[in-house]
Amino acid sequence: VKIVIKISGKNIDPENDHISAPLARLWREGKQLVIVHGGGPQITSLMNRVGKEARFEEGLRVTDREDMDLTEMVLSGYLNKTMVGLLAREGVLACGISGRDGGLIGAEKMLMEKEGETIDLGRVGSISRVDTALLQGLWDKGFLPVVSPVSADSEGRSLNVNADSVAAGIARAVAAETLVLFTDVPGVLSDPLNPESMIHTLSAGDIPGLLKGGVAGGGMIPKLKMAKEAVENGVREVIIAGGEALGALEGYARGGELPGTRVTA
Ligand SMILES: Nc1ncnc2c1ncn2[C@@H]1O[C@H](COP(=O)(O)OP(=O)(O)OP(=O)(O)O)[C@@H](O)[C@H]1O
Ligand SMILES: [Mg+2]
């Protein structure tokens, strides 16, 4: 069984780690896992420390050349190795890579169309191809791949690709049964201010309406777009869940429920 799991930067706290133990248990059960991580708050915090403000368009971080360097330091350096270290403490041999390594993710610079205007987001990319050879090689040797979403353009330079897109792109490419996007809210909320308003199930066809109607904003926009793309391209289901639900992963892999919003074709 192949499962791609995206961990939000908001779920990663080395001082108070609740995520690596359940991931390690799932891995030991023999599931083929890929872990992809984001790093929103940690990137913003480093940018603030050098006197810069974070800016977003439709949930995507505007990334100039200098921001790209900082983003790569945080994602492919600090957070990627922190995840590898936390998993090592649980006895898992994880291997931290980024979309730039082994030709894993090829991306191209993205221009956003918004209200008839073209917005240049800087060094932000969308995925053009995924090569799963490195992931397969790591699995074959018994290593758990942990992926930072920083990817390469056709000249090998770094592009910032949203971690939800990278997780969905990998899920499609390895033909994963399930993609789980863990975040800091329990699922997709019909009222973003009310954590009790979670939508339990969605089909791909419901998603354009949710996006147009403005129910989903900010970082939920790329998640819903990518969930739709994934289930329309062979991934059986995508679950958007809160970090607290990580403890239920093992039960889920055995056929149980995972609390969160379940998206199917
Ligand atoms: N309808 C909605 N339901 C749930 N969350 C929503 C909704 N609309 C907007 N959001 C926002 O989306 C956020 C999650 O996306 P965000 O990009 O901030 O985090 P992430 O993707 O989990 O982490 P990272 O960016 O580190 O990978 C929530 O914290 C919430 O504020
Ligand atoms: Mg996000």
XYZ file of N, CA and C and ligand atoms in Angstrom:
827
model
N 0.848 -1.203 0.000
C 0.000 0.000 0.000
C 0.877 1.244 0.000
N 0.608 2.154 -0.932
C 1.391 3.393 -0.998
C 0.570 4.555 -0.457
N 1.179 5.299 0.467
C 0.505 6.456 1.052
C 1.470 7.634 1.020
N 0.986 8.759 0.512
C 1.780 9.986 0.560
C 1.190 10.869 1.656
N 2.065 11.320 2.549
C 1.615 12.099 3.711
C 2.289 13.453 3.688
N 1.491 14.501 3.664
C 2.048 15.846 3.740
C 1.860 16.376 5.157
N 2.970 16.832 5.721
C 2.982 17.390 7.069
C 3.151 18.894 6.932
N 2.327 19.651 7.626
C 2.425 21.100 7.590
C 3.587 21.559 8.468
N 4.163 22.700 8.120
C 5.155 23.295 9.004
C 4.586 23.485 10.411
N 3.272 23.723 10.471
C 2.630 23.961 11.771
C 2.555 22.690 12.614
N 2.729 21.527 11.993
C 2.713 20.262 12.735
C 4.101 19.903 13.267
N 5.149 20.619 12.801
C 6.518 20.241 13.169
C 6.989 21.095 14.340
N 7.186 20.452 15.489
C 7.686 21.130 16.675
C 8.658 20.196 17.383
N 9.965 20.387 17.140
C 10.942 19.437 17.683
C 10.918 19.369 19.214
N 10.462 20.443 19.879
C 10.428 20.447 21.346
C 9.253 19.649 21.877
N 8.252 19.458 21.042
C 7.018 18.818 21.501
C 6.457 18.013 20.330
N 7.172 16.932 20.024
C 6.901 16.191 18.792
C 5.853 15.101 18.987
N 4.732 15.228 18.259
C 3.694 14.196 18.322
C 3.556 13.467 17.000
N 4.391 13.828 16.015
C 4.112 13.304 14.677
C 5.003 12.136 14.272
N 6.240 12.096 14.793
C 7.142 11.071 14.257
C 6.790 9.665 14.758
N 6.269 9.543 15.982
C 5.948 8.190 16.483
C 4.863 7.513 15.638
N 3.728 8.190 15.360
C 2.739 7.524 14.495
C 3.241 7.266 13.081
N 4.085 8.154 12.534
C 4.640 7.916 11.198
C 5.556 6.692 11.227
N 6.344 6.577 12.297
C 7.263 5.438 12.422
C 6.482 4.125 12.527
N 5.371 4.136 13.276
C 4.565 2.904 13.414
C 4.005 2.474 12.059
N 3.534 3.437 11.291
C 2.964 3.130 9.974
C 4.036 2.561 9.048
N 5.208 3.150 9.098
C 6.330 2.699 8.260
C 6.718 1.271 8.639
N 6.755 0.989 9.939
C 7.156 -0.347 10.386
C 6.147 -1.421 9.994
N 4.910 -0.992 9.739
C 3.899 -1.941 9.269
C 4.154 -2.379 7.833
N 5.134 -1.747 7.187
C 5.478 -2.154 5.831
C 4.781 -1.358 4.744
N 4.141 -0.245 5.111
C 3.528 0.604 4.088
C 4.619 1.368 3.335
N 4.412 1.563 2.032
C 5.340 2.395 1.260
C 4.915 3.843 1.438
N 5.688 4.583 2.205
C 5.322 5.958 2.520
C 6.273 6.951 1.862
N 5.716 8.095 1.500
C 6.537 9.265 1.209
C 6.010 10.369 2.110
N 6.919 11.039 2.813
C 6.513 12.179 3.629
C 6.989 13.447 2.922
N 6.065 14.373 2.723
C 6.385 15.681 2.147
C 6.082 16.697 3.247
N 6.959 17.678 3.427
C 6.658 18.658 4.472
C 6.606 20.066 3.920
N 5.800 20.906 4.562
C 5.768 22.332 4.275
C 6.649 23.050 5.285
N 6.374 24.325 5.507
C 7.195 25.079 6.463
C 6.788 26.534 6.558
N 5.491 26.781 6.313
C 4.983 28.160 6.284
C 5.461 29.030 7.437
N 5.146 28.674 8.682
C 5.497 29.574 9.792
C 7.008 29.757 9.964
N 7.774 28.688 9.711
C 9.227 28.784 9.895
C 9.858 29.692 8.836
N 9.334 29.665 7.600
C 9.855 30.546 6.546
C 9.515 31.998 6.882
N 8.263 32.228 7.274
C 7.839 33.585 7.622
C 8.690 34.114 8.773
N 8.970 33.273 9.758
C 9.737 33.722 10.907
C 11.167 34.112 10.504
N 11.805 33.360 9.622
C 13.163 33.740 9.185
C 13.112 35.030 8.356
N 12.082 35.152 7.504
C 11.958 36.374 6.710
C 11.801 37.587 7.616
N 10.977 37.447 8.660
C 10.787 38.560 9.588
C 12.098 38.919 10.292
N 12.891 37.894 10.601
C 14.165 38.150 11.289
C 15.143 38.923 10.427
N 15.024 38.780 9.086
C 15.904 39.598 8.235
C 15.171 40.849 7.747
N 14.040 41.154 8.376
C 13.348 42.411 8.099
C 12.440 42.392 6.886
N 11.983 41.200 6.471
C 11.075 41.129 5.321
C 9.698 40.634 5.749
N 8.693 41.047 4.996
C 7.323 40.615 5.286
C 6.906 39.528 4.301
N 6.141 38.556 4.784
C 5.632 37.512 3.890
C 4.406 38.035 3.155
N 4.280 37.643 1.877
C 3.125 38.063 1.082
C 2.579 36.846 0.346
N 1.268 36.718 0.281
C 0.648 35.550 -0.357
C -0.361 35.984 -1.397
N -0.494 35.190 -2.460
C -1.569 35.357 -3.446
C -2.259 34.006 -3.556
N -3.541 33.961 -3.244
C -4.306 32.711 -3.320
C -3.587 31.560 -2.620
N -3.038 31.833 -1.466
C -2.402 30.789 -0.669
C -0.988 30.457 -1.074
N -0.462 31.125 -2.138
C 0.917 30.852 -2.562
C 1.822 32.010 -2.137
N 3.006 31.662 -1.626
C 3.935 32.663 -1.120
C 4.671 33.362 -2.259
N 4.567 34.671 -2.327
C 5.351 35.437 -3.297
C 6.811 35.329 -2.867
N 7.691 34.947 -3.814
C 9.067 34.557 -3.456
C 10.061 35.241 -4.382
N 10.701 36.328 -3.918
C 11.733 36.936 -4.777
C 13.023 36.123 -4.631
N 14.072 36.535 -5.345
C 15.302 35.747 -5.396
C 15.872 35.491 -3.991
N 15.898 36.552 -3.176
C 16.459 36.403 -1.823
C 15.547 35.525 -0.957
N 14.223 35.714 -1.113
C 13.269 34.862 -0.365
C 13.473 33.393 -0.728
N 13.804 33.161 -2.011
C 14.001 31.779 -2.461
C 15.151 31.135 -1.692
N 16.241 31.877 -1.512
C 17.383 31.336 -0.759
C 16.973 31.027 0.685
N 16.259 31.962 1.304
C 15.834 31.754 2.699
C 14.885 30.556 2.788
N 13.967 30.478 1.807
C 12.989 29.390 1.792
C 13.681 28.039 1.675
N 14.696 28.009 0.804
C 15.417 26.747 0.624
C 16.206 26.370 1.879
N 16.783 27.373 2.544
C 17.522 27.089 3.789
C 16.584 26.475 4.825
N 15.393 27.051 4.939
C 14.462 26.572 5.963
C 13.895 25.202 5.584
N 13.445 25.062 4.332
C 12.756 23.822 3.945
C 13.728 22.659 3.744
N 14.709 22.844 2.849
C 15.581 21.719 2.493
C 16.685 21.518 3.524
N 16.969 22.558 4.313
C 17.970 22.442 5.366
C 17.315 22.131 6.697
N 16.963 23.175 7.417
C 16.500 23.026 8.803
C 15.335 22.044 8.977
N 14.237 22.251 8.256
C 13.055 21.413 8.531
C 13.216 19.991 8.013
N 13.817 19.847 6.828
C 14.005 18.512 6.260
C 14.859 17.665 7.211
N 15.950 18.245 7.701
C 16.840 17.469 8.584
C 16.231 17.300 9.974
N 15.405 18.258 10.407
C 14.703 18.081 11.685
C 13.780 16.869 11.607
N 13.038 16.756 10.511
C 12.140 15.598 10.338
C 12.928 14.291 10.326
N 14.052 14.279 9.595
C 14.881 13.067 9.536
C 15.361 12.698 10.946
N 15.744 13.725 11.714
C 16.231 13.486 13.071
C 15.145 12.955 13.988
N 13.955 13.524 13.907
C 12.846 13.070 14.759
C 12.494 11.617 14.432
N 12.528 11.276 13.156
C 12.228 9.889 12.758
C 13.350 8.949 13.196
N 14.594 9.435 13.139
C 15.730 8.601 13.571
C 15.569 8.230 15.042
N 15.096 9.179 15.849
C 14.881 8.924 17.273
C 13.853 7.816 17.484
N 12.946 7.660 16.502
C 11.946 6.579 16.562
C 12.459 5.311 15.893
N 13.736 5.323 15.512
C 14.326 4.115 14.938
C 14.087 3.941 13.446
N 13.680 5.026 12.765
C 13.417 4.922 11.324
C 14.576 5.543 10.541
N 15.084 4.809 9.553
C 16.112 5.357 8.672
C 15.416 6.156 7.576
N 15.338 7.450 7.800
C 14.718 8.317 6.804
C 15.816 8.972 5.986
N 15.496 9.312 4.752
C 16.453 10.011 3.906
C 15.804 11.298 3.421
N 16.381 12.424 3.794
C 15.815 13.725 3.445
C 16.320 14.196 2.095
N 15.385 14.483 1.207
C 15.735 14.968 -0.133
C 14.815 16.149 -0.462
N 15.095 16.811 -1.561
C 14.169 17.848 -2.015
C 13.760 17.517 -3.437
N 12.820 18.278 -3.959
C 12.399 18.087 -5.338
C 13.537 18.270 -6.319
N 14.626 18.945 -5.880
C 15.783 19.175 -6.760
C 16.661 17.947 -6.891
N 16.535 17.008 -5.938
C 17.475 15.878 -5.900
C 17.030 14.745 -6.820
N 18.019 14.197 -7.519
C 17.750 13.024 -8.362
C 16.716 13.299 -9.447
N 16.544 14.567 -9.786
C 15.560 14.903 -10.818
C 14.130 14.634 -10.390
N 13.888 14.574 -9.075
C 12.559 14.202 -8.574
C 11.445 15.081 -9.160
N 11.575 16.406 -9.011
C 10.490 17.274 -9.495
C 11.001 18.364 -10.408
N 10.507 18.362 -11.624
C 10.786 19.434 -12.561
C 9.624 20.411 -12.514
N 9.950 21.699 -12.437
C 8.895 22.701 -12.327
C 9.155 23.821 -13.314
N 8.126 24.613 -13.547
C 8.347 25.821 -14.334
C 7.757 27.013 -13.616
N 8.359 28.146 -13.859
C 7.912 29.369 -13.211
C 6.442 29.592 -13.507
N 5.724 29.993 -12.464
C 4.284 30.101 -12.585
C 3.878 31.575 -12.668
N 2.953 31.859 -13.548
C 2.361 33.198 -13.573
C 0.899 33.017 -13.213
N 0.406 33.826 -12.309
C -0.974 33.650 -11.853
C -1.906 34.617 -12.576
N -3.012 34.078 -13.052
C -4.029 34.935 -13.666
C -5.065 35.258 -12.601
N -5.278 36.531 -12.343
C -6.266 36.915 -11.334
C -7.014 38.147 -11.813
N -8.308 38.034 -11.918
C -9.171 39.139 -12.367
C -8.621 39.808 -13.641
N -8.265 38.957 -14.627
C -7.806 39.469 -15.912
C -6.383 39.996 -15.929
N -5.712 39.944 -14.753
C -4.339 40.429 -14.701
C -3.378 39.277 -14.486
N -2.136 39.454 -14.966
C -1.116 38.438 -14.733
C -0.255 38.889 -13.560
N -0.164 38.006 -12.547
C 0.637 38.361 -11.375
C 1.907 37.518 -11.384
N 3.056 38.203 -11.264
C 4.348 37.504 -11.204
C 4.644 37.205 -9.733
N 4.703 35.916 -9.402
C 4.925 35.527 -8.008
C 6.413 35.376 -7.699
N 7.278 35.634 -8.669
C 8.712 35.473 -8.444
C 9.145 34.042 -8.690
N 9.968 33.497 -7.781
C 10.531 32.152 -7.975
C 9.543 31.075 -7.522
N 8.302 31.184 -7.950
C 7.292 30.191 -7.596
C 7.025 29.314 -8.805
N 6.953 28.015 -8.589
C 6.800 27.113 -9.715
C 5.589 26.217 -9.606
N 5.200 25.696 -10.763
C 4.222 24.613 -10.788
C 4.911 23.400 -11.403
N 4.412 22.226 -11.062
C 5.104 20.994 -11.441
C 4.904 20.690 -12.917
N 6.017 20.366 -13.623
C 5.852 19.922 -14.999
C 6.136 18.431 -15.160
N 6.980 17.861 -14.290
C 7.156 16.405 -14.348
C 7.679 15.875 -13.017
N 7.418 14.589 -12.776
C 7.892 13.915 -11.567
C 8.602 12.647 -12.011
N 9.815 12.440 -11.493
C 10.562 11.217 -11.794
C 10.707 10.433 -10.485
N 10.083 9.272 -10.424
C 9.995 8.549 -9.146
C 11.190 7.612 -8.889
N 12.197 7.634 -9.782
C 13.304 6.664 -9.645
C 13.988 6.749 -8.278
N 14.262 7.961 -7.808
C 14.952 8.100 -6.524
C 14.093 7.568 -5.374
N 12.793 7.847 -5.416
C 11.894 7.345 -4.354
C 11.906 5.819 -4.349
N 11.791 5.248 -5.552
C 11.787 3.784 -5.674
C 13.098 3.201 -5.151
N 14.208 3.858 -5.508
C 15.519 3.396 -5.050
C 15.620 3.414 -3.531
N 15.119 4.478 -2.908
C 15.170 4.579 -1.442
C 14.304 3.490 -0.811
N 13.098 3.310 -1.327
C 12.213 2.248 -0.809
C 12.903 0.887 -0.922
N 13.499 0.633 -2.104
C 14.143 -0.671 -2.336
C 15.228 -0.962 -1.302
N 15.906 0.111 -0.833
C 16.991 -0.072 0.146
C 16.488 0.089 1.578
N 15.185 0.271 1.750
C 14.630 0.345 3.106
C 14.640 1.717 3.742
N 14.833 2.794 2.938
C 14.826 4.150 3.487
C 13.464 4.818 3.273
N 13.053 5.577 4.270
C 11.810 6.346 4.160
C 12.119 7.726 3.571
N 11.584 8.042 2.379
C 11.872 9.360 1.788
C 11.095 10.488 2.487
N 11.830 11.546 2.824
C 11.237 12.763 3.406
C 11.570 13.902 2.459
N 10.539 14.524 1.885
C 10.750 15.426 0.751
C 10.446 16.883 1.089
N 11.431 17.729 0.869
C 11.220 19.180 0.888
C 10.716 19.588 -0.497
N 9.726 20.479 -0.565
C 9.097 20.779 -1.861
C 9.898 21.689 -2.785
N 11.053 22.178 -2.372
C 11.835 23.034 -3.277
C 12.230 22.204 -4.497
N 11.915 22.715 -5.684
C 12.088 21.943 -6.914
C 12.984 22.692 -7.893
N 13.231 22.082 -9.053
C 14.185 22.647 -10.011
C 13.486 23.097 -11.282
N 13.972 24.215 -11.853
C 13.498 24.587 -13.184
C 14.366 23.871 -14.221
N 14.129 24.133 -15.515
C 14.824 23.350 -16.543
C 16.321 23.607 -16.528
N 16.756 24.698 -15.874
C 18.198 24.957 -15.777
C 18.778 24.547 -14.435
N 17.966 23.825 -13.648
C 18.470 23.328 -12.376
C 18.406 24.332 -11.239
N 17.833 25.509 -11.483
C 17.708 26.499 -10.414
C 16.479 26.212 -9.563
N 16.507 26.698 -8.312
C 15.417 26.352 -7.400
C 14.152 27.162 -7.666
N 13.027 26.500 -7.492
C 11.721 27.138 -7.548
C 10.948 26.697 -6.316
N 10.186 27.619 -5.752
C 9.370 27.321 -4.587
C 8.033 26.755 -5.065
N 7.800 25.483 -4.810
C 6.538 24.857 -5.203
C 5.772 24.559 -3.925
N 4.493 24.900 -3.902
C 3.670 24.645 -2.712
C 3.749 23.163 -2.331
N 3.909 22.902 -1.040
C 4.108 21.517 -0.587
C 2.891 20.625 -0.873
N 1.692 21.205 -0.884
C 0.500 20.402 -1.214
C 0.579 19.919 -2.668
N 1.087 20.790 -3.577
C 1.232 20.402 -4.985
C 2.250 19.286 -5.132
N 3.356 19.416 -4.398
C 4.397 18.396 -4.501
C 3.861 17.056 -3.987
N 3.139 17.093 -2.877
C 2.576 15.847 -2.330
C 1.606 15.226 -3.330
N 0.770 16.053 -3.944
C -0.205 15.529 -4.905
C 0.491 15.013 -6.162
N 1.514 15.719 -6.612
C 2.261 15.291 -7.802
C 2.938 13.947 -7.564
N 3.512 13.780 -6.372
C 4.159 12.507 -6.052
C 3.115 11.405 -5.912
N 1.983 11.724 -5.283
C 0.928 10.708 -5.104
C 0.475 10.165 -6.462
N 0.291 11.064 -7.423
C -0.093 10.643 -8.775
C 0.993 9.799 -9.401
N 2.241 10.273 -9.305
C 3.339 9.618 -10.014
C 3.641 8.225 -9.469
N 3.487 8.026 -8.144
C 3.757 6.682 -7.599
C 2.476 5.850 -7.571
N 1.377 6.416 -8.065
C 0.070 5.757 -8.026
C -0.306 5.352 -6.599
N -0.255 6.345 -5.689
C -0.615 6.103 -4.290
C -2.116 5.882 -4.164
N -2.509 5.036 -3.238
C -3.933 4.843 -2.953
C -4.485 6.089 -2.263
N -3.683 6.623 -1.335
C -4.163 7.709 -0.488
C -3.134 8.822 -0.375
N -3.665 10.034 -0.351
C -2.857 11.213 -0.039
C -3.484 11.848 1.194
N -2.698 12.049 2.239
C -3.226 12.717 3.436
C -2.501 14.047 3.600
N -3.270 15.123 3.672
C -2.709 16.459 3.879
C -3.011 16.873 5.308
N -2.014 16.800 6.192
C -2.220 17.238 7.573
C -1.981 18.732 7.673
N -2.827 19.406 8.431
C -2.706 20.852 8.577
C -3.050 21.257 10.015
N -3.389 22.521 10.235
C -3.646 22.998 11.600
C -5.129 23.237 11.862
N -5.988 22.779 10.950
C -7.440 22.819 11.174
C -7.935 21.384 10.963
N -9.085 21.021 11.582
C -9.501 19.612 11.538
C -9.891 19.100 10.156
N -10.072 20.006 9.182
C -10.470 19.610 7.837
C -10.927 20.859 7.110
N -11.668 20.675 6.013
C -12.213 21.834 5.301
C -13.440 22.306 6.084
N -13.458 23.579 6.432
C -14.547 24.107 7.244
C -15.519 24.896 6.364
N -16.817 24.738 6.605
C -17.769 25.527 5.823
C -17.817 26.951 6.374
N -17.412 27.124 7.637
C -17.203 28.452 8.217
C -15.794 28.450 8.830
N -14.831 29.097 8.131
C -13.438 29.014 8.571
C -13.212 29.452 10.021
N -14.164 30.194 10.589
C -13.986 30.639 11.974
C -14.534 29.638 12.981
N -15.223 28.618 12.470
C -15.841 27.652 13.372
C -15.299 26.241 13.151
N -14.416 25.798 14.062
C -13.789 24.483 13.888
C -14.788 23.323 13.930
N -16.032 23.600 14.371
C -17.063 22.553 14.418
C -17.746 22.357 13.062
N -17.417 23.250 12.099
C -18.179 23.251 10.843
C -17.533 22.405 9.750
N -16.807 21.367 10.140
C -16.070 20.581 9.155
C -16.991 19.880 8.151
N -16.568 19.909 6.894
C -17.260 19.172 5.832
C -16.651 17.766 5.807
N -17.474 16.730 5.998
C -16.922 15.379 6.140
C -16.518 14.753 4.814
N -17.342 14.963 3.770
C -16.974 14.377 2.481
C -17.193 15.391 1.365
N -16.319 15.310 0.365
C -16.427 16.174 -0.810
C -16.148 15.315 -2.021
N -16.813 15.626 -3.135
C -16.371 14.998 -4.372
C -15.686 16.080 -5.202
N -14.861 15.646 -6.156
C -14.058 16.591 -6.938
C -14.946 17.689 -7.525
N -16.151 17.312 -7.924
C -17.063 18.262 -8.548
C -17.535 19.373 -7.614
N -17.441 19.150 -6.291
C -17.861 20.190 -5.330
C -16.825 21.302 -5.190
N -15.587 20.999 -5.603
C -14.474 21.890 -5.237
C -14.505 23.250 -5.952
N -14.753 23.308 -7.282
C -14.787 24.633 -7.921
C -15.789 25.579 -7.244
N -16.926 25.064 -6.827
C -17.935 25.889 -6.165
C -17.430 26.438 -4.837
N -16.744 25.580 -4.070
C -16.202 26.019 -2.772
C -15.181 27.125 -2.956
N -14.383 27.000 -4.040
C -13.336 27.993 -4.282
C -13.963 29.303 -4.762
N -14.926 29.198 -5.674
C -15.580 30.402 -6.222
C -16.374 31.121 -5.157
N -17.082 30.340 -4.328
C -17.940 30.935 -3.319
C -17.166 31.586 -2.191
N -15.832 31.428 -2.190
C -15.023 32.080 -1.163
C -15.053 31.365 0.180
N -15.656 30.161 0.232
C -15.674 29.401 1.490
C -14.249 29.042 1.888
N -13.457 28.653 0.886
C -12.075 28.279 1.169
C -11.161 29.414 0.743
N -10.294 29.830 1.641
C -9.356 30.904 1.340
C -7.943 30.481 1.675
N -7.009 31.411 1.524
C -5.617 31.220 1.941
C -5.045 29.880 1.537
N -4.386 29.236 2.506
C -3.693 27.984 2.250
C -4.615 26.818 1.932
N -5.934 26.990 2.120
C -6.858 25.904 1.766
C -7.075 25.839 0.253
N -6.787 26.939 -0.454
C -7.019 26.973 -1.911
C -6.135 25.946 -2.632
N -4.799 26.000 -2.441
C -3.989 24.968 -3.127
C -4.338 23.548 -2.682
N -4.708 23.349 -1.417
C -5.055 21.991 -0.972
C -6.240 21.439 -1.755
N -7.286 22.266 -1.901
C -8.487 21.783 -2.591
C -8.222 21.581 -4.077
N -7.471 22.502 -4.690
C -7.149 22.337 -6.119
C -6.375 21.040 -6.341
N -5.409 20.798 -5.462
C -4.553 19.616 -5.625
C -5.293 18.329 -5.289
N -6.208 18.401 -4.320
C -7.000 17.214 -3.972
C -7.841 16.812 -5.176
N -8.425 17.809 -5.842
C -9.246 17.545 -7.023
C -8.411 16.881 -8.110
N -7.252 17.476 -8.379
C -6.378 16.929 -9.418
C -5.969 15.490 -9.107
N -5.665 15.245 -7.833
C -5.188 13.911 -7.448
C -6.278 12.855 -7.651
N -7.488 13.124 -7.154
C -8.527 12.083 -7.260
C -9.007 11.912 -8.702
N -8.827 12.964 -9.518
C -9.192 12.824 -10.930
C -8.114 12.104 -11.727
N -6.987 11.827 -11.075
C -5.879 11.157 -11.765
C -5.418 9.908 -11.030
N -6.347 9.186 -10.470
C -6.031 7.839 -10.007
C -5.815 7.649 -8.521
N -5.630 8.756 -7.761
C -5.495 8.588 -6.308
C -6.906 8.319 -5.772
N -7.067 7.247 -4.987
C -8.413 6.827 -4.584
C -9.073 7.855 -3.674
N -8.327 8.356 -2.680
C -8.897 9.399 -1.839
C -7.838 10.310 -1.261
N -8.258 11.545 -1.015
C -7.400 12.535 -0.374
C -8.088 12.914 0.920
N -7.336 12.912 2.005
C -7.922 13.331 3.278
C -7.191 14.569 3.767
N -7.962 15.607 4.081
C -7.415 16.834 4.657
C -7.748 16.774 6.142
N -6.725 16.742 6.994
C -6.968 16.454 8.405
C -6.112 17.324 9.304
N -6.503 17.447 10.555
C -5.717 18.171 11.554
C -4.572 17.298 12.055
N -3.532 17.935 12.564
C -2.369 17.210 13.063
C -2.739 16.198 14.147
N -3.804 16.481 14.912
C -4.225 15.567 15.995
C -4.610 14.201 15.436
N -4.993 14.174 14.142
C -5.470 12.916 13.555
C -4.325 11.956 13.211
N -3.065 12.433 13.354
C -1.934 11.542 13.027
C -1.977 10.240 13.819
N -2.436 10.338 15.063
C -2.530 9.144 15.903
C -3.461 8.077 15.341
N -4.365 8.494 14.456
C -5.337 7.544 13.887
C -4.857 6.924 12.577
N -3.632 7.289 12.148
C -3.135 6.821 10.845
C -3.044 5.305 10.753
N -2.518 4.711 11.832
C -2.291 3.271 11.824
C -3.618 2.526 11.674
N -4.604 2.973 12.437
C -5.935 2.368 12.348
C -6.516 2.558 10.955
N -6.279 3.735 10.387
C -6.774 4.029 9.045
C -6.166 3.072 8.019
N -4.866 2.838 8.144
C -4.190 1.943 7.191
C -4.720 0.520 7.306
N -5.340 0.201 8.463
C -5.924 -1.130 8.639
C -7.402 -1.153 8.270
N -7.888 -0.080 7.669
C -9.284 -0.061 7.209
C -10.211 0.782 8.058
N -9.657 1.448 9.091
C -10.479 2.295 9.958
C -10.670 3.694 9.389
N -11.190 4.558 10.225
C -11.501 5.930 9.813
C -10.367 6.879 10.188
N -10.187 7.908 9.370
C -9.279 8.998 9.727
C -10.129 10.257 9.798
N -10.204 10.901 10.969
C -11.036 12.100 11.069
C -10.503 13.197 10.147
N -11.365 13.865 9.411
C -10.959 14.917 8.494
C -11.937 14.984 7.339
N -11.601 15.784 6.328
C -12.442 15.885 5.134
C -11.941 14.893 4.092
N -12.846 14.021 3.644
C -12.471 12.980 2.696
C -12.910 13.416 1.299
N -11.943 13.509 0.371
C -12.235 13.923 -1.003
C -12.083 12.720 -1.918
N -13.123 12.453 -2.709
C -13.039 11.369 -3.681
C -13.478 11.901 -5.061
N -13.249 11.087 -6.086
C -13.597 11.524 -7.442
C -15.106 11.723 -7.568
N -12.683 26.875 4.514
C -11.534 26.666 5.167
N -11.404 25.568 5.939
C -10.252 25.334 6.601
N -9.167 26.131 6.563
C -9.242 27.250 5.814
C -10.412 27.558 5.079
N -10.199 28.724 4.424
C -8.947 29.107 4.735
N -8.355 28.229 5.570
C -6.996 28.383 6.112
O -6.098 27.435 5.522
C -5.049 27.227 6.483
C -4.192 26.009 6.133
O -3.291 26.286 5.086
P -1.809 26.833 5.341
O -1.144 26.989 4.021
O -1.861 28.017 6.236
O -1.111 25.682 6.195
P -0.474 24.319 5.688
O -0.526 24.225 4.194
O -1.114 23.233 6.453
O 1.026 24.433 6.189
P 2.365 24.746 5.330
O 2.065 25.983 4.553
O 3.405 24.872 6.386
O 2.608 23.577 4.435
C -5.818 27.116 7.783
O -4.985 27.401 8.896
C -6.924 28.160 7.608
O -6.580 29.373 8.197
Mg 0.096 25.723 2.818
